[in-house]
PDB file of C-alpha atoms in Angstrom:
ATOM      1  CA  MET A   1       0.000   0.000   0.000  1.00 32.00           C
ATOM      2  CA  GLU A   2       1.429   3.377  -0.973  1.00 34.00           C
ATOM      3  CA  ALA A   3       1.595   6.272   1.462  1.00 34.00           C
ATOM      4  CA  THR A   4      -1.171   8.131  -0.352  1.00 36.00           C
ATOM      5  CA  ASP A   5      -3.520   5.217   0.377  1.00 46.00           C
ATOM      6  CA  ASP A   6      -2.688   5.010   4.071  1.00 50.00           C
ATOM      7  CA  VAL A   7      -5.399   5.889   6.536  1.00 45.00           C
ATOM      8  CA  ASP A   8      -5.567   7.422   9.981  1.00 52.00           C
ATOM      9  CA  SER A   9      -8.019   5.775  12.356  1.00 50.00           C
ATOM     10  CA  GLY A  10      -7.558   8.726  14.724  1.00 51.00           C
ATOM     11  CA  ALA A  11      -9.992  10.834  12.724  1.00 52.00           C
ATOM     12  CA  SER A  12     -13.048  11.573  14.843  1.00 58.00           C
ATOM     13  CA  LEU A  13     -16.192  13.638  14.836  1.00 65.00           C
ATOM     14  CA  PRO A  14     -16.573  16.581  17.204  1.00 68.00           C
ATOM     15  CA  GLY A  15     -18.004  15.191  20.418  1.00 91.00           C
ATOM     16  CA  VAL A  16     -16.432  11.738  19.924  1.00 94.00           C
ATOM     17  CA  ALA A  17     -13.324  10.643  21.832  1.00 94.00           C
ATOM     18  CA  GLN A  18     -10.983   7.859  20.746  1.00 94.00           C
ATOM     19  CA  VAL A  19      -9.951   6.127  23.955  1.00 96.00           C
ATOM     20  CA  ASP A  20      -6.222   5.641  24.558  1.00 95.00           C
ATOM     21  CA  ARG A  21      -5.120   2.016  24.193  1.00 93.00           C
ATOM     22  CA  ASN A  22      -4.064   1.804  27.843  1.00 94.00           C
ATOM     23  CA  MET A  23      -7.582   2.837  28.877  1.00 96.00           C
ATOM     24  CA  LEU A  24      -9.607   0.484  26.661  1.00 97.00           C
ATOM     25  CA  SER A  25     -10.344  -2.045  29.411  1.00 97.00           C
ATOM     26  CA  ARG A  26     -12.145   0.673  31.369  1.00 97.00           C
ATOM     27  CA  LEU A  27     -14.926   0.669  28.799  1.00 97.00           C
ATOM     28  CA  LEU A  28     -15.914  -2.782  30.098  1.00 97.00           C
ATOM     29  CA  TYR A  29     -15.173  -2.329  33.818  1.00 95.00           C
ATOM     30  CA  SER A  30     -18.852  -1.690  34.535  1.00 93.00           C
ATOM     31  CA  ASN A  31     -20.061  -4.700  32.485  1.00 94.00           C
ATOM     32  CA  PRO A  32     -22.332  -2.629  30.207  1.00 96.00           C
ATOM     33  CA  VAL A  33     -25.107  -4.216  28.179  1.00 97.00           C
ATOM     34  CA  CYS A  34     -23.749  -4.339  24.617  1.00 97.00           C
ATOM     35  CA  LEU A  35     -25.078  -4.933  21.133  1.00 98.00           C
ATOM     36  CA  LEU A  36     -22.578  -7.173  19.351  1.00 98.00           C
ATOM     37  CA  SER A  37     -22.601  -6.461  15.607  1.00 97.00           C
ATOM     38  CA  VAL A  38     -20.980  -8.633  12.954  1.00 96.00           C
ATOM     39  CA  ALA A  39     -20.668  -8.646   9.177  1.00 94.00           C
ATOM     40  CA  ASP A  40     -19.338 -11.095   6.601  1.00 91.00           C
ATOM     41  CA  ALA A  41     -18.184  -9.372   3.427  1.00 84.00           C
ATOM     42  CA  THR A  42     -17.806 -12.695   1.596  1.00 86.00           C
ATOM     43  CA  ASN A  43     -21.556 -13.302   1.491  1.00 87.00           C
ATOM     44  CA  GLY A  44     -22.986  -9.912   2.463  1.00 87.00           C
ATOM     45  CA  THR A  45     -24.574 -11.137   5.688  1.00 92.00           C
ATOM     46  CA  ARG A  46     -24.754  -9.216   8.949  1.00 95.00           C
ATOM     47  CA  ASN A  47     -26.289  -9.589  12.373  1.00 96.00           C
ATOM     48  CA  VAL A  48     -26.570  -8.078  15.823  1.00 97.00           C
ATOM     49  CA  MET A  49     -27.205  -9.683  19.204  1.00 96.00           C
ATOM     50  CA  THR A  50     -27.575  -8.481  22.771  1.00 96.00           C
ATOM     51  CA  ILE A  51     -24.694  -9.605  24.985  1.00 96.00           C
ATOM     52  CA  THR A  52     -24.182  -9.127  28.707  1.00 94.00           C
ATOM     53  CA  TRP A  53     -21.872 -11.965  29.755  1.00 94.00           C
ATOM     54  CA  LEU A  54     -18.529 -10.224  29.331  1.00 94.00           C
ATOM     55  CA  THR A  55     -15.747  -8.913  31.534  1.00 95.00           C
ATOM     56  CA  PRO A  56     -12.203  -7.506  31.145  1.00 96.00           C
ATOM     57  CA  ILE A  57      -9.400  -9.795  32.310  1.00 96.00           C
ATOM     58  CA  ASN A  58      -6.482  -7.346  32.286  1.00 96.00           C
ATOM     59  CA  ASN A  59      -5.618  -3.705  31.652  1.00 94.00           C
ATOM     60  CA  HIS A  60      -4.367  -4.372  28.127  1.00 94.00           C
ATOM     61  CA  GLY A  61      -7.718  -4.655  26.368  1.00 96.00           C
ATOM     62  CA  LYS A  62      -8.325  -8.383  26.787  1.00 97.00           C
ATOM     63  CA  PHE A  63     -11.746  -9.602  27.873  1.00 98.00           C
ATOM     64  CA  ILE A  64     -13.862 -12.740  27.977  1.00 97.00           C
ATOM     65  CA  CYS A  65     -17.415 -13.106  26.721  1.00 97.00           C
ATOM     66  CA  SER A  66     -19.779 -16.067  26.531  1.00 96.00           C
ATOM     67  CA  VAL A  67     -22.022 -16.806  23.534  1.00 96.00           C
ATOM     68  CA  ASN A  68     -24.426 -19.726  23.208  1.00 95.00           C
ATOM     69  CA  CYS A  69     -23.132 -21.993  20.426  1.00 96.00           C
ATOM     70  CA  LYS A  70     -26.645 -22.162  18.954  1.00 93.00           C
ATOM     71  CA  ARG A  71     -26.906 -18.405  18.453  1.00 93.00           C
ATOM     72  CA  HIS A  72     -26.787 -17.268  14.834  1.00 93.00           C
ATOM     73  CA  THR A  73     -24.101 -14.709  15.698  1.00 95.00           C
ATOM     74  CA  ALA A  74     -21.868 -17.483  17.029  1.00 94.00           C
ATOM     75  CA  SER A  75     -21.127 -18.601  13.463  1.00 92.00           C
ATOM     76  CA  PHE A  76     -19.579 -15.174  12.769  1.00 95.00           C
ATOM     77  CA  ILE A  77     -17.162 -15.176  15.729  1.00 95.00           C
ATOM     78  CA  ASN A  78     -16.269 -18.833  16.306  1.00 94.00           C
ATOM     79  CA  GLN A  79     -12.781 -18.589  14.797  1.00 94.00           C
ATOM     80  CA  VAL A  80      -9.603 -16.871  15.937  1.00 97.00           C
ATOM     81  CA  GLY A  81      -9.063 -13.615  14.069  1.00 96.00           C
ATOM     82  CA  ARG A  82     -12.739 -12.839  13.517  1.00 96.00           C
ATOM     83  CA  LEU A  83     -13.739  -9.210  14.095  1.00 97.00           C
ATOM     84  CA  PHE A  84     -16.792  -7.663  15.710  1.00 97.00           C
ATOM     85  CA  VAL A  85     -18.020  -4.477  17.376  1.00 98.00           C
ATOM     86  CA  LEU A  86     -19.450  -4.017  20.856  1.00 98.00           C
ATOM     87  CA  ASN A  87     -21.946  -1.146  20.656  1.00 98.00           C
ATOM     88  CA  VAL A  88     -23.106   0.354  23.963  1.00 98.00           C
ATOM     89  CA  PRO A  89     -26.733   1.584  23.976  1.00 98.00           C
ATOM     90  CA  THR A  90     -28.468   3.675  26.640  1.00 97.00           C
ATOM     91  CA  ALA A  91     -31.485   3.111  28.860  1.00 96.00           C
ATOM     92  CA  ASP A  92     -33.587   4.970  26.279  1.00 96.00           C
ATOM     93  CA  GLN A  93     -33.102   1.956  23.983  1.00 96.00           C
ATOM     94  CA  GLU A  94     -34.234  -0.735  26.412  1.00 95.00           C
ATOM     95  CA  GLU A  95     -37.100  -1.838  24.156  1.00 95.00           C
ATOM     96  CA  LEU A  96     -34.714  -2.190  21.209  1.00 96.00           C
ATOM     97  CA  ILE A  97     -32.270  -4.195  23.336  1.00 96.00           C
ATOM     98  CA  LEU A  98     -35.013  -6.653  24.263  1.00 94.00           C
ATOM     99  CA  ALA A  99     -36.321  -6.791  20.681  1.00 95.00           C
ATOM    100  CA  ILE A 100     -32.857  -7.648  19.345  1.00 95.00           C
ATOM    101  CA  GLY A 101     -32.586 -10.454  21.871  1.00 91.00           C
ATOM    102  CA  GLY A 102     -36.094 -11.652  21.053  1.00 90.00           C
ATOM    103  CA  CYS A 103     -35.572 -12.641  17.400  1.00 91.00           C
ATOM    104  CA  SER A 104     -33.029 -14.642  15.414  1.00 92.00           C
ATOM    105  CA  GLY A 105     -30.795 -13.275  12.697  1.00 92.00           C
ATOM    106  CA  ALA A 106     -30.998 -16.663  10.990  1.00 91.00           C
ATOM    107  CA  THR A 107     -34.491 -15.802   9.758  1.00 91.00           C
ATOM    108  CA  THR A 108     -34.651 -12.015  10.202  1.00 90.00           C
ATOM    109  CA  ASP A 109     -32.546  -9.077   9.076  1.00 93.00           C
ATOM    110  CA  LYS A 110     -32.673  -7.354  12.448  1.00 96.00           C
ATOM    111  CA  PHE A 111     -31.265  -4.105  11.076  1.00 96.00           C
ATOM    112  CA  ALA A 112     -34.050  -3.758   8.500  1.00 95.00           C
ATOM    113  CA  THR A 113     -36.855  -5.161  10.643  1.00 96.00           C
ATOM    114  CA  LEU A 114     -36.058  -3.112  13.750  1.00 96.00           C
ATOM    115  CA  GLY A 115     -34.961   0.037  11.907  1.00 96.00           C
ATOM    116  CA  ILE A 116     -31.373  -0.052  13.187  1.00 97.00           C
ATOM    117  CA  GLU A 117     -29.176   2.468  11.372  1.00 97.00           C
ATOM    118  CA  THR A 118     -25.553   1.481  10.790  1.00 96.00           C
ATOM    119  CA  CYS A 119     -22.363   3.494  10.370  1.00 96.00           C
ATOM    120  CA  ASP A 120     -18.588   3.205  10.262  1.00 95.00           C
ATOM    121  CA  VAL A 121     -16.801   2.226  13.451  1.00 96.00           C
ATOM    122  CA  GLY A 122     -16.182   5.478  15.319  1.00 95.00           C
ATOM    123  CA  TRP A 123     -18.992   7.174  13.322  1.00 95.00           C
ATOM    124  CA  LEU A 124     -16.545   8.389  10.676  1.00 86.00           C
ATOM    125  CA  PRO A 125     -14.541   6.714   7.884  1.00 81.00           C
ATOM    126  CA  PRO A 126     -10.771   6.758   8.490  1.00 69.00           C
ATOM    127  CA  ARG A 127      -8.974   9.598   6.731  1.00 65.00           C
ATOM    128  CA  PRO A 128      -5.885   9.280   4.489  1.00 63.00           C
ATOM    129  CA  LEU A 129      -2.464   9.563   6.093  1.00 62.00           C
ATOM    130  CA  LYS A 130      -0.465  12.160   4.180  1.00 60.00           C
ATOM    131  CA  ARG A 131       2.978  10.651   4.600  1.00 61.00           C
ATOM    132  CA  LYS A 132       5.726  10.380   2.018  1.00 52.00           C
ATOM    133  CA  HIS A 133       8.084   8.090   3.905  1.00 63.00           C
ATOM    134  CA  GLY A 134       7.933   5.005   6.113  1.00 74.00           C
ATOM    135  CA  LEU A 135       5.164   4.646   8.657  1.00 77.00           C
ATOM    136  CA  SER A 136       5.770   5.072  12.367  1.00 81.00           C
ATOM    137  CA  LYS A 137       4.619   2.542  14.961  1.00 81.00           C
ATOM    138  CA  LYS A 138       1.629   4.779  15.681  1.00 82.00           C
ATOM    139  CA  ASP A 139       0.752   4.869  11.982  1.00 81.00           C
ATOM    140  CA  ARG A 140       1.027   1.080  11.683  1.00 84.00           C
ATOM    141  CA  ILE A 141      -1.368   0.685  14.609  1.00 85.00           C
ATOM    142  CA  ALA A 142      -3.742   3.144  12.944  1.00 85.00           C
ATOM    143  CA  LEU A 143      -3.612   1.089   9.745  1.00 87.00           C
ATOM    144  CA  GLU A 144      -4.348  -2.122  11.649  1.00 89.00           C
ATOM    145  CA  ILE A 145      -7.376  -0.498  13.264  1.00 92.00           C
ATOM    146  CA  ALA A 146      -8.591   0.968   9.976  1.00 91.00           C
ATOM    147  CA  ASP A 147      -8.268  -2.370   8.156  1.00 91.00           C
ATOM    148  CA  ALA A 148     -10.175  -4.139  10.924  1.00 93.00           C
ATOM    149  CA  ALA A 149     -12.880  -1.470  11.068  1.00 93.00           C
ATOM    150  CA  ALA A 150     -13.392  -1.613   7.300  1.00 92.00           C
ATOM    151  CA  SER A 151     -14.725  -5.170   7.568  1.00 92.00           C
ATOM    152  CA  CYS A 152     -17.078  -4.411  10.469  1.00 95.00           C
ATOM    153  CA  ILE A 153     -20.464  -2.821  10.930  1.00 95.00           C
ATOM    154  CA  ALA A 154     -21.409  -0.486  13.782  1.00 97.00           C
ATOM    155  CA  ILE A 155     -24.668   0.971  15.079  1.00 98.00           C
ATOM    156  CA  ARG A 156     -25.232   4.704  14.729  1.00 97.00           C
ATOM    157  CA  ASP A 157     -27.461   5.527  17.703  1.00 96.00           C
ATOM    158  CA  VAL A 158     -25.267   4.309  20.573  1.00 98.00           C
ATOM    159  CA  ILE A 159     -22.744   5.956  22.887  1.00 98.00           C
ATOM    160  CA  ALA A 160     -19.680   3.768  22.287  1.00 98.00           C
ATOM    161  CA  HIS A 161     -18.098   1.557  19.634  1.00 98.00           C
ATOM    162  CA  ILE A 162     -15.514  -1.018  20.746  1.00 98.00           C
ATOM    163  CA  LEU A 163     -13.678  -2.733  17.883  1.00 98.00           C
ATOM    164  CA  CYS A 164     -12.687  -6.281  18.874  1.00 98.00           C
ATOM    165  CA  ARG A 165     -10.815  -9.311  17.550  1.00 97.00           C
ATOM    166  CA  VAL A 166     -11.219 -12.948  18.616  1.00 98.00           C
ATOM    167  CA  GLU A 167      -7.974 -14.178  20.200  1.00 98.00           C
ATOM    168  CA  LYS A 168      -9.033 -17.590  21.530  1.00 97.00           C
ATOM    169  CA  ILE A 169     -12.102 -19.842  21.457  1.00 96.00           C
ATOM    170  CA  GLU A 170     -13.084 -22.565  23.908  1.00 97.00           C
ATOM    171  CA  VAL A 171     -16.332 -24.490  24.329  1.00 97.00           C
ATOM    172  CA  GLU A 172     -17.871 -24.950  27.762  1.00 96.00           C
ATOM    173  CA  ASP A 173     -21.362 -26.251  28.514  1.00 96.00           C
ATOM    174  CA  GLY A 174     -22.753 -25.376  25.085  1.00 96.00           C
ATOM    175  CA  HIS A 175     -21.195 -21.900  24.993  1.00 96.00           C
ATOM    176  CA  TYR A 176     -18.271 -20.389  23.152  1.00 96.00           C
ATOM    177  CA  ILE A 177     -15.969 -18.791  25.700  1.00 97.00           C
ATOM    178  CA  VAL A 178     -14.383 -16.080  23.590  1.00 97.00           C
ATOM    179  CA  THR A 179     -11.199 -14.330  24.619  1.00 98.00           C
ATOM    180  CA  GLY A 180     -11.290 -11.039  22.766  1.00 98.00           C
ATOM    181  CA  LEU A 181      -8.937  -8.107  22.339  1.00 98.00           C
ATOM    182  CA  GLN A 182     -10.138  -4.519  22.154  1.00 98.00           C
ATOM    183  CA  LEU A 183      -8.380  -2.933  19.186  1.00 97.00           C
ATOM    184  CA  ALA A 184      -9.957   0.511  19.510  1.00 97.00           C
ATOM    185  CA  GLY A 185     -12.687   2.328  21.380  1.00 97.00           C
ATOM    186  CA  PHE A 186     -14.708   5.394  20.431  1.00 97.00           C
ATOM    187  CA  VAL A 187     -17.018   7.084  22.943  1.00 97.00           C
ATOM    188  CA  LYS A 188     -19.377  10.040  22.826  1.00 96.00           C
ATOM    189  CA  ALA A 189     -17.588  12.775  24.762  1.00 94.00           C
ATOM    190  CA  SER A 190     -20.510  13.159  27.167  1.00 95.00           C
ATOM    191  CA  TYR A 191     -19.660   9.671  28.505  1.00 96.00           C
ATOM    192  CA  TRP A 192     -15.861   9.867  28.778  1.00 96.00           C
ATOM    193  CA  ASN A 193     -13.883  12.147  31.091  1.00 93.00           C
ATOM    194  CA  GLY A 194     -10.493  10.837  30.016  1.00 93.00           C
ATOM    195  CA  LYS A 195     -10.426   8.111  32.664  1.00 93.00           C
ATOM    196  CA  ASN A 196     -13.914   6.761  33.287  1.00 94.00           C
ATOM    197  CA  PHE A 197     -16.773   5.552  31.086  1.00 95.00           C
ATOM    198  CA  ALA A 198     -19.846   7.146  32.642  1.00 94.00           C
ATOM    199  CA  PRO A 199     -22.275   9.993  31.960  1.00 94.00           C
ATOM    200  CA  THR A 200     -20.524  13.300  32.575  1.00 92.00           C
ATOM    201  CA  SER A 201     -23.735  15.299  32.990  1.00 89.00           C
ATOM    202  CA  ALA A 202     -27.220  14.779  34.368  1.00 87.00           C
ATOM    203  CA  ASP A 203     -28.590  15.308  30.849  1.00 90.00           C
ATOM    204  CA  ALA A 204     -26.808  12.241  29.460  1.00 93.00           C
ATOM    205  CA  ALA A 205     -29.010   9.129  29.410  1.00 95.00           C
ATOM    206  CA  PRO A 206     -27.682   6.326  31.643  1.00 95.00           C
ATOM    207  CA  TYR A 207     -26.390   3.117  30.139  1.00 96.00           C
ATOM    208  CA  LEU A 208     -27.300  -0.330  31.396  1.00 95.00           C
ATOM    209  CA  THR A 209     -26.044  -3.448  33.124  1.00 93.00           C
ATOM    210  CA  PHE A 210     -28.021  -6.697  33.145  1.00 93.00           C
ATOM    211  CA  LEU A 211     -29.568  -7.942  36.404  1.00 92.00           C
ATOM    212  CA  GLY A 212     -31.416 -10.971  34.975  1.00 90.00           C
ATOM    213  CA  SER A 213     -35.016 -11.761  33.955  1.00 86.00           C
ATOM    214  CA  LYS A 214     -35.179  -8.828  31.500  1.00 87.00           C
ATOM    215  CA  SER A 215     -34.292  -6.427  34.318  1.00 90.00           C
ATOM    216  CA  PHE A 216     -31.534  -3.818  34.078  1.00 92.00           C
ATOM    217  CA  GLY A 217     -29.515  -1.559  36.333  1.00 93.00           C
ATOM    218  CA  LYS A 218     -28.506   1.946  35.263  1.00 93.00           C
ATOM    219  CA  TYR A 219     -25.223   3.850  35.340  1.00 89.00           C
ATOM    220  CA  MET A 220     -25.739   7.587  35.717  1.00 83.00           C
ATOM    221  CA  LYS A 221     -23.965  10.660  37.005  1.00 76.00           C
ATOM    222  CA  SER A 222     -24.148  10.946  40.770  1.00 72.00           C
ATOM    223  CA  THR A 223     -25.608  14.061  42.334  1.00 65.00           C
ATOM    224  CA  LYS A 224     -22.735  14.200  44.814  1.00 63.00           C
ATOM    225  CA  GLU A 225     -19.099  13.160  45.106  1.00 58.00           C
ATOM    226  CA  THR A 226     -18.633   9.560  46.233  1.00 56.00           C
ATOM    227  CA  ASN A 227     -15.600   7.484  47.106  1.00 60.00           C
ATOM    228  CA  LEU A 228     -16.013   4.127  45.400  1.00 57.00           C
ATOM    229  CA  PRO A 229     -13.727   1.117  45.995  1.00 60.00           C
ATOM    230  CA  ARG A 230     -10.897   0.797  43.489  1.00 62.00           C
ATOM    231  CA  HIS A 231     -11.660  -1.641  40.686  1.00 58.00           C
ATOM    232  CA  PRO A 232      -9.742  -4.910  41.260  1.00 59.00           C
ATOM    233  CA  LEU A 233      -8.065  -4.637  37.838  1.00 60.00           C
ATOM    234  CA  GLU A 234      -6.608  -1.198  38.540  1.00 57.00           C
ATOM    235  CA  GLY A 235      -2.994  -1.034  39.621  1.00 56.00           C
ATOM    236  CA  LYS A 236      -1.828   0.034  43.058  1.00 48.00           C
ATOM    237  CA  GLY A 237      -2.159   3.757  43.520  1.00 44.00           C
ATOM    238  CA  ALA A 238      -4.731   4.210  40.752  1.00 46.00           C
ATOM    239  CA  ARG A 239      -7.320   6.851  41.518  1.00 46.00           C
ATOM    240  CA  ASP A 240     -10.823   5.710  42.412  1.00 44.00           C
ATOM    241  CA  ALA A 241     -13.645   6.123  39.935  1.00 43.00           C
ATOM    242  CA  ARG A 242     -15.974   8.919  40.980  1.00 43.00           C
ATOM    243  CA  ASN A 243     -19.336  10.415  40.105  1.00 47.00           C
ATOM    244  CA  VAL A 244     -20.975   7.147  39.045  1.00 50.00           C
ATOM    245  CA  ARG A 245     -24.163   5.842  40.597  1.00 52.00           C
ATOM    246  CA  HIS A 246     -25.441   2.322  39.886  1.00 51.00           C
ATOM    247  CA  GLU A 247     -29.077   1.639  40.631  1.00 54.00           C
ATOM    248  CA  LYS A 248     -31.952  -0.579  39.608  1.00 50.00           C
ATOM    249  CA  PRO A 249     -34.685   1.299  37.680  1.00 49.00           C
TER     250      PRO A 249
END
């Protein structure tokens, strides 16, 4: 690929933050309800499923998620190297979240049926890198992200896009236990303060965590300062997360 064809995944819309690589795991600290979107360019198929069984396992972007082997989406991500996007919706989309989980992509185009608008990962196509010489390490990483994003599909009306790659697959009790790696994360600025993934104002709709039996908890901005326990994955001396309140609706 010539320099004129290189792309910069760091391009972003106003109001959208690209999360630093050393902070990517923080997007999953709170175990948000996600919409996992997949696409297969070889046959033009796509799908989206609701996923809640996921958790980070280190501070380097690795996480584990569990997907029933019988799910239609499982056929898109059951091999090492497969790519997908974790889209984080808000509490305002609870009905859509349940509707996505209530039908199968094997017989239904969920995007068309449920009116789900799609977009590029990060809400914006990567822009060309105007370089005449060799690429730096940062540029090579940007190219890797851009190439991965080009084969994925993301959802427009969400607050975060997390671009992921399958690193390992195991089968346990009828489920694929997927070890994934976060390649990049893009968050609406009203949900990212540079360190924590949470609403930064009372006007921002809360996002969700799953409590079971179609019941959700909400993450929202606290009305007062609180001292929360340090997350177990954070290193010694890391500052506590603040201004987040977790409650059942």
